[in-house]
mmCIF file of C-alpha atoms and ligand atoms in Angstrom:
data_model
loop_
_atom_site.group_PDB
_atom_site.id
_atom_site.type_symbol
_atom_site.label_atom_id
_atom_site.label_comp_id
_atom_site.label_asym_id
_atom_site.label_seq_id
_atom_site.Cartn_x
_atom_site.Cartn_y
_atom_site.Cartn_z
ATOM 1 C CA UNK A 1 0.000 0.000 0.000
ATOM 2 C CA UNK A 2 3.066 2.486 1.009
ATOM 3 C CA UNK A 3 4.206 1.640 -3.043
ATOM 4 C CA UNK A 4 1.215 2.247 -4.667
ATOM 5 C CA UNK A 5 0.689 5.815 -2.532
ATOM 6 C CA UNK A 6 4.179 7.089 -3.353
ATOM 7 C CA UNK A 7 3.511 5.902 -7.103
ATOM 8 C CA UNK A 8 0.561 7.729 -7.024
ATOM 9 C CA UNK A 9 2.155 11.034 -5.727
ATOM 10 C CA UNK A 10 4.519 10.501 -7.974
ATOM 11 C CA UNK A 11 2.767 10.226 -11.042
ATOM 12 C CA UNK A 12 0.347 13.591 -9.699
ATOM 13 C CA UNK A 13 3.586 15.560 -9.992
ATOM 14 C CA UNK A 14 3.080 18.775 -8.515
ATOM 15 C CA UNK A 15 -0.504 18.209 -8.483
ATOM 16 C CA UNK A 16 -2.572 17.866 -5.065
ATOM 17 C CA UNK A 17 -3.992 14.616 -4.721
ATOM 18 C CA UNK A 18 -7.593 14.848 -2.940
ATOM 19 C CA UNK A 19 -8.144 12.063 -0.176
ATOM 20 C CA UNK A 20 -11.430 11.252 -2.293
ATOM 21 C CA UNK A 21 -9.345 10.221 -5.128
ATOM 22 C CA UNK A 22 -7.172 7.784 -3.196
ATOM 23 C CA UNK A 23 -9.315 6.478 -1.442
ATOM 24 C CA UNK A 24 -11.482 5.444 -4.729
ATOM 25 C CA UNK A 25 -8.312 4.914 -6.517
ATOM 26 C CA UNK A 26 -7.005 2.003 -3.329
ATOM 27 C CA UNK A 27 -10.007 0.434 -2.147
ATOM 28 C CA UNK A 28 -9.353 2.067 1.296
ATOM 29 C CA UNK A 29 -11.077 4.527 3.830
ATOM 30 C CA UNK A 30 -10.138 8.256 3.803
ATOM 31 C CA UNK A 31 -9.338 7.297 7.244
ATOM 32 C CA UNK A 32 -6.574 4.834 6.167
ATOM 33 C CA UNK A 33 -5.506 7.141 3.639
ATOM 34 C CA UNK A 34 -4.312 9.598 6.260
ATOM 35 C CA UNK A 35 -2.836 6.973 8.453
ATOM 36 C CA UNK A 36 -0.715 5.654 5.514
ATOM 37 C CA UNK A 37 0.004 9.181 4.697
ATOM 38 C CA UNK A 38 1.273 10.081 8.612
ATOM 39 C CA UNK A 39 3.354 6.565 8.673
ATOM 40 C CA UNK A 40 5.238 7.713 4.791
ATOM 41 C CA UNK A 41 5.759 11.334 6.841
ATOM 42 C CA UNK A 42 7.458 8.990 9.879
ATOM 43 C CA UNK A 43 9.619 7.704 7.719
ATOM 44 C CA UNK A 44 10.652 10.583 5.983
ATOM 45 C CA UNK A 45 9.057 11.498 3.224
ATOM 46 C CA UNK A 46 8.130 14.781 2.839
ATOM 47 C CA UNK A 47 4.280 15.148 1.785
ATOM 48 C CA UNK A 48 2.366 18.367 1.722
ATOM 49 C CA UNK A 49 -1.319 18.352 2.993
ATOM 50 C CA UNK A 50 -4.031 20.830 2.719
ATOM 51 C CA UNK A 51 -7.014 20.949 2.678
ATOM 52 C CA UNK A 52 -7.956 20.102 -1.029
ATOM 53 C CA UNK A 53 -5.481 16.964 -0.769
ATOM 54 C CA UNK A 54 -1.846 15.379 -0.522
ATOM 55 C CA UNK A 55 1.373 16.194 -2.786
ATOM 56 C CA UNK A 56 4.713 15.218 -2.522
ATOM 57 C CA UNK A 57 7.466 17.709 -2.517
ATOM 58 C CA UNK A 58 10.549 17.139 -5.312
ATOM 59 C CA UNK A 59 9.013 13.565 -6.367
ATOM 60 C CA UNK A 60 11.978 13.049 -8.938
ATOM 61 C CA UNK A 61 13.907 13.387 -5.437
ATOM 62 C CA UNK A 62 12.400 10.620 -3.889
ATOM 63 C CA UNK A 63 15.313 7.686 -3.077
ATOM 64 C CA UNK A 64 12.548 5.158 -2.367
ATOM 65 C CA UNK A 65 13.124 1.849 -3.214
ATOM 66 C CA UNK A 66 11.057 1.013 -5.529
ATOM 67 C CA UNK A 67 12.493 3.872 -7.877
ATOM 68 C CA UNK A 68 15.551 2.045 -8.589
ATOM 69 C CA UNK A 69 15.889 -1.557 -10.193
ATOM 70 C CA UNK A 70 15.267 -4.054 -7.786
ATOM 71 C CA UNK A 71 17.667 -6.630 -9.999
ATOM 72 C CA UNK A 72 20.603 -4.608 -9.619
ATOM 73 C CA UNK A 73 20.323 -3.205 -6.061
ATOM 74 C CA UNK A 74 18.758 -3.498 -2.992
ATOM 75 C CA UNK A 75 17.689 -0.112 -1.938
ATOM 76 C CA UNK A 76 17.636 0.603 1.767
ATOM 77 C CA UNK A 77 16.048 4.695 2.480
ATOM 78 C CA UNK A 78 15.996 5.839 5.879
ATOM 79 C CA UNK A 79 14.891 8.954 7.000
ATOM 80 C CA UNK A 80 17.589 9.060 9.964
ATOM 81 C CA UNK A 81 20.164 7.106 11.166
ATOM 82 C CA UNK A 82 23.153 7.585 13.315
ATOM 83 C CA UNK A 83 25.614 6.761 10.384
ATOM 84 C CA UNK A 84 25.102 4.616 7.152
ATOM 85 C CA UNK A 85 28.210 2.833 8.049
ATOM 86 C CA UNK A 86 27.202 1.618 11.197
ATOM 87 C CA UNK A 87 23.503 0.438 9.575
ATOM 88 C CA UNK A 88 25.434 -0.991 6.418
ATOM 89 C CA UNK A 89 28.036 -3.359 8.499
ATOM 90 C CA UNK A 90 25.089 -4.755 10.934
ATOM 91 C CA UNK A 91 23.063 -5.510 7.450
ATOM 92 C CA UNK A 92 26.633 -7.001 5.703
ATOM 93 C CA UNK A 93 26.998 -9.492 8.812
ATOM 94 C CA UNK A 94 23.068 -10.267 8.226
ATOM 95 C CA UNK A 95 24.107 -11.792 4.618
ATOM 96 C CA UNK A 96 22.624 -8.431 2.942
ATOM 97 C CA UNK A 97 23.589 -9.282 -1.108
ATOM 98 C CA UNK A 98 26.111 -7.564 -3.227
ATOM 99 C CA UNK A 99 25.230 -3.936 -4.033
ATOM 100 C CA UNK A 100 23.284 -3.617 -0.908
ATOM 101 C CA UNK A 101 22.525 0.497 -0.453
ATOM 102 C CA UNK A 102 21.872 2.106 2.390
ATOM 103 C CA UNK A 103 20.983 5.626 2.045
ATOM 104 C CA UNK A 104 19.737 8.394 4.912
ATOM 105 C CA UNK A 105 18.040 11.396 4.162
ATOM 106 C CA UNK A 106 19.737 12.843 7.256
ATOM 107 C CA UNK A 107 23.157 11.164 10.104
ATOM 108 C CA UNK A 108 23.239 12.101 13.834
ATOM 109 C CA UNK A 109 26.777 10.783 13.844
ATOM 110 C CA UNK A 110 27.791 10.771 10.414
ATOM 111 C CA UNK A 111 31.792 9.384 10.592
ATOM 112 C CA UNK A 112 34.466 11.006 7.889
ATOM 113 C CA UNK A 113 38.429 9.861 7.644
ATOM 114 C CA UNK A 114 40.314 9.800 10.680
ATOM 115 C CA UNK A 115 37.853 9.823 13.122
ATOM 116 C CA UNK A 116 36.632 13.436 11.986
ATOM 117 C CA UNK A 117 32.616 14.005 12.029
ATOM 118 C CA UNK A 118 30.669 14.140 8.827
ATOM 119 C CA UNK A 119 27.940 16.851 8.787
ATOM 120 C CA UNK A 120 25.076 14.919 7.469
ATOM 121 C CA UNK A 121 22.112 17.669 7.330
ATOM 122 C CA UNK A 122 18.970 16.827 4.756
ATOM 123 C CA UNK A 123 19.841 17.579 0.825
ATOM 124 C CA UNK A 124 23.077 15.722 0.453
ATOM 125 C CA UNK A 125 23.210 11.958 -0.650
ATOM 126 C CA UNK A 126 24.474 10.065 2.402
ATOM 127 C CA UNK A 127 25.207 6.102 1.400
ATOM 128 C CA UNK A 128 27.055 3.589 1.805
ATOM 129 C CA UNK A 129 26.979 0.654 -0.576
ATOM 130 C CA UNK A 130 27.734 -3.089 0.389
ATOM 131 C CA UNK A 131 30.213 -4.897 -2.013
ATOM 132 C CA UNK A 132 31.434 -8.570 -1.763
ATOM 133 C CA UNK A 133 34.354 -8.558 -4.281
ATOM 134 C CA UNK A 134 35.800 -11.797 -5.087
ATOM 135 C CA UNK A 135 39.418 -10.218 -4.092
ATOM 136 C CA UNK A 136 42.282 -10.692 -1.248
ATOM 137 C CA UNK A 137 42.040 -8.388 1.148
ATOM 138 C CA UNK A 138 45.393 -6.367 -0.106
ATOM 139 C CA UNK A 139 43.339 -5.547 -3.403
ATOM 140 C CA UNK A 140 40.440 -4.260 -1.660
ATOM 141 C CA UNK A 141 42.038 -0.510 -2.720
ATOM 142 C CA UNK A 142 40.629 -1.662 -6.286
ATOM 143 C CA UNK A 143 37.082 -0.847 -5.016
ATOM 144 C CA UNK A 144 37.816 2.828 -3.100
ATOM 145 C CA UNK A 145 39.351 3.825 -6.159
ATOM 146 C CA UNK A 146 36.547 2.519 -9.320
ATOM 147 C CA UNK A 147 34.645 4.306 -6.630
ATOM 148 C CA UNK A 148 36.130 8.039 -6.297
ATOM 149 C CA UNK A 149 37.073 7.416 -10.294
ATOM 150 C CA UNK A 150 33.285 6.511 -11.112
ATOM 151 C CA UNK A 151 31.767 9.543 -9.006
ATOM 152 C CA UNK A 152 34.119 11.798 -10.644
ATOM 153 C CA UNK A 153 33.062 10.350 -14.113
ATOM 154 C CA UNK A 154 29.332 10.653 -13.302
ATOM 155 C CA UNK A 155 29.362 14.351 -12.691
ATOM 156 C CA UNK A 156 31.428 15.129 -15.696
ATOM 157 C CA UNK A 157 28.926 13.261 -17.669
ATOM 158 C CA UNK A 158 26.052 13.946 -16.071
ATOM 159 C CA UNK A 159 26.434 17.768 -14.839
ATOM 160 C CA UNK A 160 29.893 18.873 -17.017
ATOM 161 C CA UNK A 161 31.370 19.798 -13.572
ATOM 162 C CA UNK A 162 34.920 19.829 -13.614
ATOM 163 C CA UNK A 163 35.298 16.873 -10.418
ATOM 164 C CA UNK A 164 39.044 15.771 -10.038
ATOM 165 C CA UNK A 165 40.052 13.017 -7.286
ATOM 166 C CA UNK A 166 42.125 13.991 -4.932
ATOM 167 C CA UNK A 167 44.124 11.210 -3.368
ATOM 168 C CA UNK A 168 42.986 8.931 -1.776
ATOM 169 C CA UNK A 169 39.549 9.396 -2.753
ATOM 170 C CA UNK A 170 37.917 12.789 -2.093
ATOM 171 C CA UNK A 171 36.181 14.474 -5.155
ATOM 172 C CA UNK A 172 37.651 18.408 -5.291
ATOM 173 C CA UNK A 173 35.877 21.074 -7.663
ATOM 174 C CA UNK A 174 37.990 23.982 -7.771
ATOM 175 C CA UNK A 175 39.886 23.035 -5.154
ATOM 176 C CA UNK A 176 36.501 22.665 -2.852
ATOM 177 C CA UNK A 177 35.509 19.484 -1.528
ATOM 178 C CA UNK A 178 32.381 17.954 -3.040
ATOM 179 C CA UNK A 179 32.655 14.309 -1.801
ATOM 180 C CA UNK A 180 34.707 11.489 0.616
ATOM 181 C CA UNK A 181 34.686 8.650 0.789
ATOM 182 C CA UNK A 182 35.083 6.201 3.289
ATOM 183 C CA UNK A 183 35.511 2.682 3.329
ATOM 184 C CA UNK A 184 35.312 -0.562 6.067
ATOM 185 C CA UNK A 185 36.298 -4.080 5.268
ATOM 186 C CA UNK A 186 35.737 -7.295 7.046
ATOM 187 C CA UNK A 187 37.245 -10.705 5.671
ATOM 188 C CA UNK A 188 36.954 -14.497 6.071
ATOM 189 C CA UNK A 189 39.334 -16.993 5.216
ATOM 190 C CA UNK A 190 41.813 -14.469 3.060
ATOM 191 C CA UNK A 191 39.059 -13.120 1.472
ATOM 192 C CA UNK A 192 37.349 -10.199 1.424
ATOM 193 C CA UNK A 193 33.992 -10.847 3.320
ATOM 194 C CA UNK A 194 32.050 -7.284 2.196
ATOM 195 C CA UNK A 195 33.769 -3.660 1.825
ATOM 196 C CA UNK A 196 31.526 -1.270 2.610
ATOM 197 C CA UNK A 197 32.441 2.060 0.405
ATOM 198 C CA UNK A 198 30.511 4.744 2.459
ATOM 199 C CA UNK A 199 30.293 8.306 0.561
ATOM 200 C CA UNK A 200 29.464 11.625 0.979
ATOM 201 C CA UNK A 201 28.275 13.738 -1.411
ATOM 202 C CA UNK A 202 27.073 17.436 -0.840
ATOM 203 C CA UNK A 203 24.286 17.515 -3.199
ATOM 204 C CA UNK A 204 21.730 20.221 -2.501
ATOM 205 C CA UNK A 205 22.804 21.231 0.952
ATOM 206 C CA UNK A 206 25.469 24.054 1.921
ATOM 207 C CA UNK A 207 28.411 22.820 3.297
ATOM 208 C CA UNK A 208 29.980 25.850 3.158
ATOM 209 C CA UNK A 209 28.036 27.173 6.379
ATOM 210 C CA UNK A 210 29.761 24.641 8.335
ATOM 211 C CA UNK A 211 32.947 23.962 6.056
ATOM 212 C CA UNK A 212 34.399 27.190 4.039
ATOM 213 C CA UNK A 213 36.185 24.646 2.061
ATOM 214 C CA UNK A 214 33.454 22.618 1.006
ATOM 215 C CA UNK A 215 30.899 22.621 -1.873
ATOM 216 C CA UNK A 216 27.785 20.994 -3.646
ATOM 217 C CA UNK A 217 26.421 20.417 -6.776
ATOM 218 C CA UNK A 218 23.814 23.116 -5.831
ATOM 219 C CA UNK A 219 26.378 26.118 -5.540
ATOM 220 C CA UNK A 220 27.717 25.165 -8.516
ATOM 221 C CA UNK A 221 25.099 24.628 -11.075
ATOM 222 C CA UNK A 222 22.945 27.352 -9.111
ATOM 223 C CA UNK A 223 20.140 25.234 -8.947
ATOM 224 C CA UNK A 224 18.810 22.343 -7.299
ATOM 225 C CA UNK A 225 19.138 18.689 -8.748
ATOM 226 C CA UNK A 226 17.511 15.117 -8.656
ATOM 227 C CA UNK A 227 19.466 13.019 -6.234
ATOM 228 C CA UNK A 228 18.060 9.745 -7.180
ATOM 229 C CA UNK A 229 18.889 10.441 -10.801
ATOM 230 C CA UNK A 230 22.492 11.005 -9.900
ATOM 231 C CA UNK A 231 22.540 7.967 -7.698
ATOM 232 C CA UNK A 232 20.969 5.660 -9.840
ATOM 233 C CA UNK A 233 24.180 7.047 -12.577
ATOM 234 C CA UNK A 234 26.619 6.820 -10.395
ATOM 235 C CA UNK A 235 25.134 2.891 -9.320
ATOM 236 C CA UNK A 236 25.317 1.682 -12.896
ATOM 237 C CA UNK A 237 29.019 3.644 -13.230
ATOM 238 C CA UNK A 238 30.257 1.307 -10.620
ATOM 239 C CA UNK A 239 28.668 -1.536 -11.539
ATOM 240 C CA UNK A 240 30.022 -1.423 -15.094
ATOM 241 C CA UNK A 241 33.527 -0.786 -13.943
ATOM 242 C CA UNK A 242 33.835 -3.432 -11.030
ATOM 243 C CA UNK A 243 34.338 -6.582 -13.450
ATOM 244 C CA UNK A 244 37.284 -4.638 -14.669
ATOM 245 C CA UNK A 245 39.273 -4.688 -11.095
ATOM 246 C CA UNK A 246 39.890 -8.727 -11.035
ATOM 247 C CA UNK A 247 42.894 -10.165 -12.307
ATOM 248 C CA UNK A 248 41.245 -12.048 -14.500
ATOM 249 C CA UNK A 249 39.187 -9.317 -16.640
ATOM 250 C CA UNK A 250 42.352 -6.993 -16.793
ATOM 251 C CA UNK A 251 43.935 -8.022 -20.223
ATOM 252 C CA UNK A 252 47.062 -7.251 -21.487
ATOM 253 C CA UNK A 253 47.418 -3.657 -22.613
ATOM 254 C CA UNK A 254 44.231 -2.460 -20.810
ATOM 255 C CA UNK A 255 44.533 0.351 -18.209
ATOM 256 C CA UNK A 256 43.857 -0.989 -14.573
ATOM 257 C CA UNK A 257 41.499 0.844 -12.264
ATOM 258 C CA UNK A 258 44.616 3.065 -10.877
ATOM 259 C CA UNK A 259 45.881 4.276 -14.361
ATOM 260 C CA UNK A 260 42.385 4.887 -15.453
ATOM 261 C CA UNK A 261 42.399 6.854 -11.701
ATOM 262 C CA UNK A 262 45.364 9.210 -12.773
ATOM 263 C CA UNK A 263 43.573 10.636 -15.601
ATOM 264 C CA UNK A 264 41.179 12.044 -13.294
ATOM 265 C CA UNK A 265 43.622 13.451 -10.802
ATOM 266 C CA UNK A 266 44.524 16.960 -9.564
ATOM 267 C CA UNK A 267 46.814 15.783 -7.014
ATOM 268 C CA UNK A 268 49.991 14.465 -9.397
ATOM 269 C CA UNK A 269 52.348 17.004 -9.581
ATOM 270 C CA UNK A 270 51.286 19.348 -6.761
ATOM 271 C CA UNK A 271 53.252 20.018 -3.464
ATOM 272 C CA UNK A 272 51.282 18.192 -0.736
ATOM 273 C CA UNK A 273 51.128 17.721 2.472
ATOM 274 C CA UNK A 274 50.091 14.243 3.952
ATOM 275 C CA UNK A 275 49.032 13.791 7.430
ATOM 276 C CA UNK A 276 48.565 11.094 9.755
ATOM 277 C CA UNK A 277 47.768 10.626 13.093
ATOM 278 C CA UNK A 278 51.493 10.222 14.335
ATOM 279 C CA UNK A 279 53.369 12.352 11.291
ATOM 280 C CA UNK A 280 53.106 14.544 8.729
ATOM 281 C CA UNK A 281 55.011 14.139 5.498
ATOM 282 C CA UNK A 282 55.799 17.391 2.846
ATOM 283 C CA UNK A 283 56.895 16.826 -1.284
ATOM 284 C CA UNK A 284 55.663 17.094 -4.583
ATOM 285 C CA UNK A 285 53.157 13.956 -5.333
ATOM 286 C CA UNK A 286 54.971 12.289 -8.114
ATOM 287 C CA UNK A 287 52.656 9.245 -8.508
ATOM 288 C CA UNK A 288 50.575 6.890 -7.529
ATOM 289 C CA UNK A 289 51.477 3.230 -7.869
ATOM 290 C CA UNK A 290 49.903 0.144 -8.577
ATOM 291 C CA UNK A 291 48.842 -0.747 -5.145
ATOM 292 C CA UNK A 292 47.216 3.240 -4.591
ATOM 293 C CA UNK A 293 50.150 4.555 -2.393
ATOM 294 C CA UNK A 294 51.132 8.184 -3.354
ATOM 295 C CA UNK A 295 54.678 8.709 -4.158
ATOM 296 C CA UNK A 296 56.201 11.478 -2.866
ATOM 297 C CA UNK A 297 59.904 13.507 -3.402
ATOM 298 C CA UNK A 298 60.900 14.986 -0.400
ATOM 299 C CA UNK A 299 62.831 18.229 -0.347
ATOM 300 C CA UNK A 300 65.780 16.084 0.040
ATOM 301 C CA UNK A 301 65.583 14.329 -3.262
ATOM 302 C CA UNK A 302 64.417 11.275 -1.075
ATOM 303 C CA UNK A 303 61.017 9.067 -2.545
ATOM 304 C CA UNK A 304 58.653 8.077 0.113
ATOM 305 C CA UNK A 305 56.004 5.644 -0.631
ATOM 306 C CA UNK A 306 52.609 6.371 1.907
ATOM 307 C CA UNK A 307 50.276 3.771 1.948
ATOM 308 C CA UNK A 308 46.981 6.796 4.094
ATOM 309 C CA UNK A 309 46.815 9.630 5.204
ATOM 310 C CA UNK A 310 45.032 12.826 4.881
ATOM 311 C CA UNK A 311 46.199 14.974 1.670
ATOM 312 C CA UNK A 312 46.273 18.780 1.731
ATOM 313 C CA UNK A 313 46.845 20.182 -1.854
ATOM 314 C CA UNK A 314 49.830 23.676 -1.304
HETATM 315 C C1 BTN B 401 35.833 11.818 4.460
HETATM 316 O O1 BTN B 401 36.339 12.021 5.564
HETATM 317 O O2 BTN B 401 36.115 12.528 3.504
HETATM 318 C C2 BTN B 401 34.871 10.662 4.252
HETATM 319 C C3 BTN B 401 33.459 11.084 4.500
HETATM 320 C C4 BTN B 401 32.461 9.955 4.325
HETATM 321 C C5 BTN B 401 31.061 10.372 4.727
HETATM 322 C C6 BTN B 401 30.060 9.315 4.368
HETATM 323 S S1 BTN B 401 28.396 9.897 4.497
HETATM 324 C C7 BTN B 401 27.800 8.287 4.282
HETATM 325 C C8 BTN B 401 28.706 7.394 5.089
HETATM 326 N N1 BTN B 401 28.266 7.351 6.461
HETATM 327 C C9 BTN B 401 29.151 7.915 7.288
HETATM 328 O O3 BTN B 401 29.021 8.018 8.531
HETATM 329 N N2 BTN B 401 30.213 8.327 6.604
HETATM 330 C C10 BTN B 401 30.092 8.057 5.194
#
């Protein structure tokens, strides 16, 4: 019944929807309508009722399930939740299938790199997906970089915004952060069990309230955009570029994930800073190599090889 009401909001558009017509329209009570109505508002979804009727606000918003295809992921939408990592491991442990999403409309305790807290307010796309790669631990890096490389590639395709990676796996636009990424890995018998690639995305929110150094799709195209048309994009990016991180699939003279990663890069070639929790490391980033640790020449002439960290762009 919660389906076929969204579907029906949906389809009215911008349109009010009188209670008379659903209830004709669903075989149910005006009564029921309203308590189906109050239970979609519990859980988040924002519908607007007056007197002549219901109407959902932003339908092509709407990260409902049943909006995406059920045969390629399992949608999970809730309207609040302390952190879509925390929500996404309990769910991995419960056997939840390969390209499992969970997605909040709003995190109390939304978790960024290095222990540092994520600012999760309503109009960004908070998610983290589930992924069982058939891969040893030691290539689970594969995955956190087809992911920052595919998010970059979706808003260049989809929006023309100019998104670079910034190693490891942050998404700058002019220098601003748009997007982390954050990922959590659990393994059984030398395997990789699940990786759970959490991201961050400032979509139509303002970061830059809270973070002068961050930005969203909103301040840059001026304008508000669909979030589960972005999502859905950026879901069938990753899912056509995941075959190509096994062994296997990678064929002689094809690019691997990390090459096709540099092209997308701002952070080759700059002076950097990398910090960790015990040191902090200055150079020019000279590369990236095959197993994602930045290369960096010290003012000494020395190379130093860092496996994390957190990268400030000089
Ligand atoms: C970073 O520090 O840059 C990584 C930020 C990752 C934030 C996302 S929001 C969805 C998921 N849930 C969390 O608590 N964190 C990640």
């Amino acid at each position: 019944m919660k389906e076929k009401i969204l579907r029906q909001l949906i389809n009215s558009g911008d349109n009010i929807v009188s209670g008379v017509q659903m209830s004709a329209e669903l075989g149910i009570s005006r009564v029921a309508v309203w308590k189906h109505i109050k239970n979609l508002r519990d859980e988040g979804y924002d519908i607007i009722s007056s007197s002549k009727g219901y109407r959902l606000k932003d339908p092509d918003d709407l990260l409902a399930p049943f909006c995406f295809d059920s045969k390629k992921y399992d949608i999970m939408f809730f309207p609040k939740v302390c952190s879509t990592m925390d929500t996404a491991r309990k769910l991995a442990k419960k056997n939840a299938r390969h390209f499992t999403v969970v997605i909040a409309d709003e995190q109390t305790n939304g978790r960024g790199r290095l222990n540092r807290t994520w600012i999760s307010s309503k109009g960004g796309l908070w998610f983290t997906i589930i992924l069982r790669p058939n891969l040893p631990p030691a290539l689970s890096f594969r995955v956190n970089f087809a992911a920052s490389l595919c998010l970059a590639k979706t808003l260049i395709k989809k929006f023309e915004i100019d998104a670079k990676v910034k190693w490891p796996n942050d998404i700058l636009v002019n220098g601003k952060k748009l997007a982390g990424l954050l990922s959590e890995m659990e393994t059984k018998s030398d395997m990789i069990s699940f990786v759970n690639i959490g991201i961050g995305l400032n979509v139509n929110n303002s970061p830059e309230r809270y973070e002068p150094n961050a930005i969203s799709i909103k301040n840059i195209l001026g304008r508000k955009i669909s979030r589960q048309d972005l999502l859905r994009a950026f879901l069938d990016e990753l899912a056509s570029e995941l075959p190509g991180i096994y062994d296997k699939n990678i064929s002689q003279g094809e690019p691997g994930i990390i090459d096709k990663w540099k092209k997308y890069t701002s952070t080759i070639g700059r002076q950097v800073s990398i910090q960790t929790s015990t040191d902090t490391s200055n150079g020019v980033a000279i590369d990236v190599d095959e197993s994602g640790a930045l290369i960096l020449r010290q003012k000494n002439g020395t190379k130093k090889r860092i496996i994390y960290g957190d990268c400030f762009h000089r």
